[in-house]
Tab-separated table of C-alpha atoms in Angstrom:
chain	number	residue	atom	x	y	z
J	1	MET	CA	100.673	122.753	111.171
J	2	ALA	CA	101.339	122.339	107.455
J	3	VAL	CA	104.968	121.923	106.393
J	4	PRO	CA	106.288	123.780	103.329
J	5	VAL	CA	107.077	120.572	101.424
J	6	LEU	CA	106.076	117.018	102.363
J	7	HIS	CA	107.962	114.104	100.827
J	8	LEU	CA	106.003	110.847	100.439
J	9	CYS	CA	107.641	107.444	100.128
J	10	CYS	CA	106.963	103.753	100.622
J	11	GLY	CA	108.666	102.206	103.641
J	12	ASP	CA	111.122	103.094	106.379
J	13	SER	CA	114.250	102.302	104.363
J	14	ALA	CA	113.220	104.726	101.629
J	15	ALA	CA	112.445	107.410	104.209
J	16	GLU	CA	115.842	106.982	105.822
J	17	VAL	CA	117.559	107.396	102.447
J	18	ILE	CA	115.579	110.561	101.632
J	19	ARG	CA	116.046	112.161	105.049
J	20	ALA	CA	119.765	111.427	105.113
J	21	GLY	CA	120.343	112.468	101.517
J	22	LEU	CA	118.501	115.778	101.854
J	23	THR	CA	119.108	116.418	105.588
J	24	LEU	CA	115.403	116.603	106.305
J	25	PRO	CA	113.610	116.487	109.667
J	26	GLU	CA	111.267	113.579	110.364
J	27	ALA	CA	108.189	115.775	109.905
J	28	ALA	CA	109.150	116.470	106.290
J	29	VAL	CA	108.712	112.825	105.214
J	30	LEU	CA	105.482	110.828	105.311
J	31	ILE	CA	106.148	107.087	105.385
J	32	LEU	CA	103.482	104.873	103.818
J	33	ARG	CA	104.265	101.314	104.900
J	34	ASP	CA	101.477	99.229	103.402
J	35	ASP	CA	102.697	97.050	100.510
J	36	LEU	CA	99.825	97.697	98.116
J	37	ALA	CA	101.099	95.184	95.552
J	38	VAL	CA	99.511	92.292	97.439
J	39	GLY	CA	96.219	91.614	99.156
J	40	PRO	CA	92.677	93.005	98.910
J	41	LEU	CA	92.230	96.753	98.442
J	42	ALA	CA	88.459	97.147	98.746
J	43	ASP	CA	88.567	98.600	102.281
J	44	VAL	CA	92.112	100.000	102.312
J	45	ASP	CA	90.961	103.629	102.436
J	46	SER	CA	88.223	103.060	104.995
J	47	GLY	CA	88.299	103.940	108.659
J	48	ARG	CA	88.243	100.236	109.523
J	49	PRO	CA	90.178	98.173	106.929
J	50	ASP	CA	89.352	94.803	108.517
J	51	ALA	CA	89.728	92.696	105.363
J	52	ARG	CA	93.160	94.111	104.585
J	53	ALA	CA	94.273	93.702	108.188
J	54	ALA	CA	93.101	90.073	108.189
J	55	PHE	CA	95.147	89.449	105.046
J	56	TRP	CA	98.352	90.780	106.619
J	57	HIS	CA	97.625	88.876	109.823
J	58	ALA	CA	97.645	85.674	107.769
J	59	VAL	CA	100.725	86.557	105.713
J	60	PHE	CA	103.169	87.350	108.496
J	61	PRO	CA	104.467	84.448	110.583
J	62	ASP	CA	103.860	84.768	114.311
J	63	GLU	CA	107.282	86.158	115.217
J	64	ASP	CA	107.181	88.917	112.581
J	65	ARG	CA	103.551	89.731	113.312
J	66	GLU	CA	104.218	90.166	117.022
J	67	ALA	CA	107.142	92.493	116.297
J	68	ILE	CA	105.104	94.599	113.875
J	69	GLU	CA	102.118	94.801	116.200
J	70	THR	CA	104.198	96.333	118.985
J	71	GLY	CA	103.266	99.514	117.096
J	72	GLY	CA	99.563	98.653	117.290
J	73	ALA	CA	97.244	96.083	115.752
J	74	PHE	CA	97.357	95.765	111.967
J	75	VAL	CA	93.904	97.254	111.572
J	76	ASP	CA	94.840	100.292	113.659
J	77	GLN	CA	98.081	100.890	111.784
J	78	LEU	CA	96.330	100.606	108.425
J	79	ALA	CA	93.516	102.888	109.578
J	80	ALA	CA	96.069	105.467	110.740
J	81	GLU	CA	97.744	105.386	107.326
J	82	ALA	CA	94.388	105.900	105.609
J	83	ALA	CA	93.635	108.810	107.952
J	84	ALA	CA	97.018	110.404	107.188
J	85	LEU	CA	96.197	110.258	103.484
J	86	ARG	CA	92.773	111.769	104.029
J	87	GLY	CA	94.519	114.650	105.802
J	88	LEU	CA	97.101	115.208	103.058
J	89	PRO	CA	95.551	118.379	101.618
J	90	GLU	CA	96.015	120.112	104.971
J	91	ALA	CA	99.444	118.602	105.687
J	92	ALA	CA	101.669	120.661	103.389
J	93	GLU	CA	101.904	123.499	100.912
J	94	ALA	CA	103.519	121.258	98.289
J	95	PHE	CA	104.286	117.561	97.829
J	96	VAL	CA	107.048	115.405	96.388
J	97	ILE	CA	106.216	111.746	95.753
J	98	TRP	CA	109.188	109.403	95.434
J	99	HIS	CA	108.839	106.114	93.568
J	100	GLY	CA	110.623	103.429	91.632
J	101	ASN	CA	109.024	101.083	89.134
J	102	GLY	CA	107.915	98.299	91.473
J	103	ALA	CA	104.185	97.830	91.934
J	104	ALA	CA	104.088	98.884	95.595
J	105	GLU	CA	105.626	102.321	94.948
J	106	GLN	CA	103.604	102.805	91.771
J	107	LEU	CA	100.410	102.030	93.678
J	108	MET	CA	101.469	104.375	96.472
J	109	LEU	CA	101.854	107.095	93.827
J	110	ARG	CA	98.337	106.468	92.574
J	111	ARG	CA	96.871	106.347	96.053
J	112	ALA	CA	98.558	109.603	97.071
J	113	LEU	CA	97.322	111.354	93.939
J	114	TRP	CA	93.837	110.042	94.677
J	115	ALA	CA	94.085	111.533	98.176
J	116	LEU	CA	95.087	114.856	96.575
J	117	ARG	CA	92.540	114.664	93.744
J	118	ASP	CA	90.677	117.798	94.853
J	119	ALA	CA	93.708	119.696	96.166
J	120	ALA	CA	95.247	122.643	94.360
J	121	MET	CA	98.717	122.363	95.890
J	122	PRO	CA	101.620	121.574	93.537
J	123	VAL	CA	102.752	117.958	93.343
J	124	ARG	CA	106.057	116.774	91.933
J	125	GLU	CA	107.286	113.217	91.459
J	126	VAL	CA	110.768	111.758	91.620
J	127	ALA	CA	111.046	108.663	89.440
J	128	VAL	CA	114.138	106.769	90.553
J	129	ALA	CA	116.193	105.598	87.582
J	130	PRO	CA	116.590	101.844	86.940
J	131	ASP	CA	119.288	100.109	88.941
J	132	ASP	CA	121.476	97.407	87.405
J	133	ARG	CA	122.146	95.571	90.674
J	134	ARG	CA	119.150	93.248	90.266
J	135	GLY	CA	119.735	92.764	86.555
J	136	ASP	CA	116.049	93.130	85.677
J	137	GLY	CA	115.675	96.909	85.582
J	138	MET	CA	113.533	97.067	88.709
J	139	THR	CA	114.250	99.891	91.098
J	140	ALA	CA	113.075	101.299	94.406
J	141	VAL	CA	113.747	104.457	96.372
J	142	ALA	CA	115.518	102.487	99.093
J	143	MET	CA	118.081	101.339	96.514
J	144	LEU	CA	119.303	104.917	95.996
J	145	GLU	CA	122.781	105.658	97.262
J	146	ARG	CA	122.550	108.556	99.680
J	147	GLN	CA	125.002	110.672	97.745
J	148	ARG	CA	122.662	110.434	94.732
J	149	VAL	CA	119.501	111.578	96.536
J	150	ALA	CA	119.981	115.299	95.923
J	151	ALA	CA	120.607	114.681	92.233
J	152	ALA	CA	117.500	112.516	92.096
J	153	GLU	CA	115.416	115.252	93.713
J	154	ALA	CA	116.695	117.683	91.091
J	155	THR	CA	114.935	115.545	88.460
J	156	ALA	CA	111.547	115.979	90.164
J	157	ARG	CA	108.919	116.995	87.666
J	158	PRO	CA	105.481	118.495	88.223
J	159	VAL	CA	102.597	116.063	87.906
J	160	PRO	CA	100.259	117.676	85.360
J	161	ALA	CA	96.539	117.801	86.006
J	162	ASP	CA	95.666	115.143	83.432
J	163	ARG	CA	98.175	112.677	84.883
J	164	ARG	CA	96.965	113.386	88.405
J	165	ALA	CA	93.371	112.723	87.374
J	166	ALA	CA	94.214	109.584	85.377
J	167	LEU	CA	96.261	107.945	88.130
J	168	ALA	CA	93.716	108.875	90.808
J	169	ALA	CA	90.970	107.277	88.713
J	170	GLU	CA	93.140	104.201	88.202
J	171	TRP	CA	93.505	103.855	91.973
J	172	GLU	CA	89.718	103.894	92.345
J	173	ARG	CA	89.414	101.176	89.715
J	174	LEU	CA	92.109	99.009	91.277
J	175	CYS	CA	90.366	99.145	94.636
J	176	THR	CA	87.331	97.469	93.076
J	177	ASP	CA	89.377	94.781	91.321
J	178	SER	CA	89.238	91.365	92.966
J	179	GLY	CA	92.794	90.382	91.992
J	180	GLY	CA	95.035	89.649	94.945
J	181	LEU	CA	98.362	90.524	93.328
J	182	ARG	CA	99.462	93.511	91.262
J	183	HIS	CA	102.375	93.960	88.862
J	184	HIS	CA	103.745	97.121	87.249
J	185	ARG	CA	105.425	97.138	83.872
J	186	ASP	CA	105.907	100.020	81.440
J	187	GLY	CA	103.481	102.297	83.239
J	188	ILE	CA	100.697	99.718	83.421
J	189	ILE	CA	99.331	98.028	86.565
J	190	THR	CA	97.960	94.537	85.973
J	191	THR	CA	96.185	92.280	88.454
J	192	HIS	CA	96.802	88.575	88.981
J	193	PRO	CA	95.684	85.730	91.256
J	194	ILE	CA	97.421	85.680	94.619
J	195	ASP	CA	99.018	82.310	93.757
J	196	ALA	CA	100.457	83.532	90.433
J	197	HIS	CA	104.053	82.863	91.557
J	198	ASP	CA	103.514	79.616	93.446
J	199	ALA	CA	105.152	77.539	90.711
J	200	GLU	CA	108.242	79.737	90.828
J	201	ILE	CA	108.399	79.458	94.627
J	202	LEU	CA	107.887	75.680	94.489
J	203	ALA	CA	110.664	75.361	91.896
J	204	ALA	CA	113.123	76.799	94.441
J	205	VAL	CA	112.412	73.986	96.920
J	206	GLY	CA	114.704	70.976	96.640
J	207	ASP	CA	114.080	67.302	97.228
J	208	ASP	CA	116.307	67.378	100.331
J	209	TRP	CA	115.804	69.429	103.460
J	210	MET	CA	116.932	73.031	103.118
J	211	PRO	CA	116.521	76.181	105.224
J	212	ALA	CA	113.239	77.909	104.485
J	213	GLY	CA	115.113	81.182	104.161
J	214	ARG	CA	117.152	79.802	101.281
J	215	ALA	CA	114.046	78.451	99.591
J	216	VAL	CA	112.365	81.859	99.528
J	217	GLY	CA	115.539	83.794	98.713
J	218	LYS	CA	115.695	82.713	95.065
J	219	PRO	CA	112.155	83.741	94.033
J	220	MET	CA	112.592	87.024	95.896
J	221	GLY	CA	115.360	87.828	93.417
J	222	THR	CA	113.702	86.508	90.260
J	223	ILE	CA	110.050	87.544	90.552
J	224	THR	CA	109.461	90.716	88.552
J	225	GLY	CA	106.621	93.212	88.396
J	226	PHE	CA	106.694	93.704	92.150
J	227	PHE	CA	109.254	93.237	94.904
J	228	ALA	CA	108.349	89.907	96.478
J	229	THR	CA	109.187	90.057	100.190
J	230	ASP	CA	110.390	87.204	102.367
J	231	ALA	CA	107.103	87.380	104.301
J	232	PHE	CA	105.059	86.983	101.114
J	233	CYS	CA	107.172	84.120	99.745
J	234	PHE	CA	107.202	82.307	103.101
J	235	TRP	CA	103.430	82.670	103.349
J	236	ARG	CA	103.019	81.145	99.893
J	237	LEU	CA	105.415	78.373	100.949
J	238	ARG	CA	103.145	77.619	103.913
J	239	GLN	CA	100.176	77.549	101.545
J	240	LEU	CA	102.026	75.054	99.359
J	241	ALA	CA	102.607	72.937	102.460
J	242	ALA	CA	98.878	73.075	103.236
J	243	GLN	CA	98.261	71.787	99.690
J	244	GLY	CA	100.632	68.869	100.323
J	245	LYS	CA	103.227	70.020	97.787
J	246	VAL	CA	106.039	70.716	100.281
J	247	GLU	CA	106.913	69.530	103.767
J	248	ILE	CA	107.917	71.826	106.616
J	249	GLU	CA	110.047	70.616	109.509
J	250	GLY	CA	110.258	72.742	112.637
J	251	SER	CA	108.252	75.769	113.655
J	252	PRO	CA	106.501	77.670	110.841
J	253	THR	CA	106.058	80.625	113.200
J	254	THR	CA	109.366	82.035	111.950
J	255	ILE	CA	111.246	81.619	108.705
J	256	ARG	CA	114.439	80.981	110.650
J	257	GLY	CA	112.903	78.150	112.627
J	258	CYS	CA	112.180	75.577	109.927
J	259	ARG	CA	113.403	73.600	106.960
J	260	VAL	CA	111.516	72.641	103.825
J	261	ARG	CA	111.626	70.049	101.064
J	262	ARG	CA	109.369	68.848	98.280
J	263	THR	CA	106.801	66.277	99.293
J	264	ARG	CA	107.978	62.796	98.476
């Protein structure tokens, strides 16, 4: 059964903030969990996104992957998300899409508008204002304080037809782009090689042994254009180890189980 208004957001933390701030039932919020800023997009909207699932299988260390896959294999979870988007036009009478200015939420906005490209239902967007806590102007829905959610919703503006069409078309184009990494700045999505931030991640690794978690923590806070997760940075750290640029001591199956240093 269609709900009167369906709120769309990227990730569980954002959904929790929205539900708590607006006192909404679970059915009123659709959580889209895929971080679209990284990895291949060619098959993301298909019924069997094998290439995208294989990417995430490689990115997450064993411990994290096993925890995530308690909810089903990556390919099944991604396929279910694609199916939910295909069913959007029948899911609600109106939509509110929540986003900040990071690439993942901006791509989610474009993907959702693509899913609604032929729908006549009204769509509004809530653009979360920049937050000074990071110091770089980047913001995300999950960073909203719960007491500010209602005020943020009050700023929701209708997405006009030309913007809906333009962003939907941009999503189609991005899905054919071979770049593995996407940034968002000033309304523009740009694509980059998947190793674009390897130098920044390597620079955080010292000559002496240090916890892997500390090594990835610095680039997580300094990389801009998208929110670099610990899983992404740790994966790139493992790739740097495979290239002989860093050494890993301990088990690389979990970020908490190893130390790293630059190769001597």
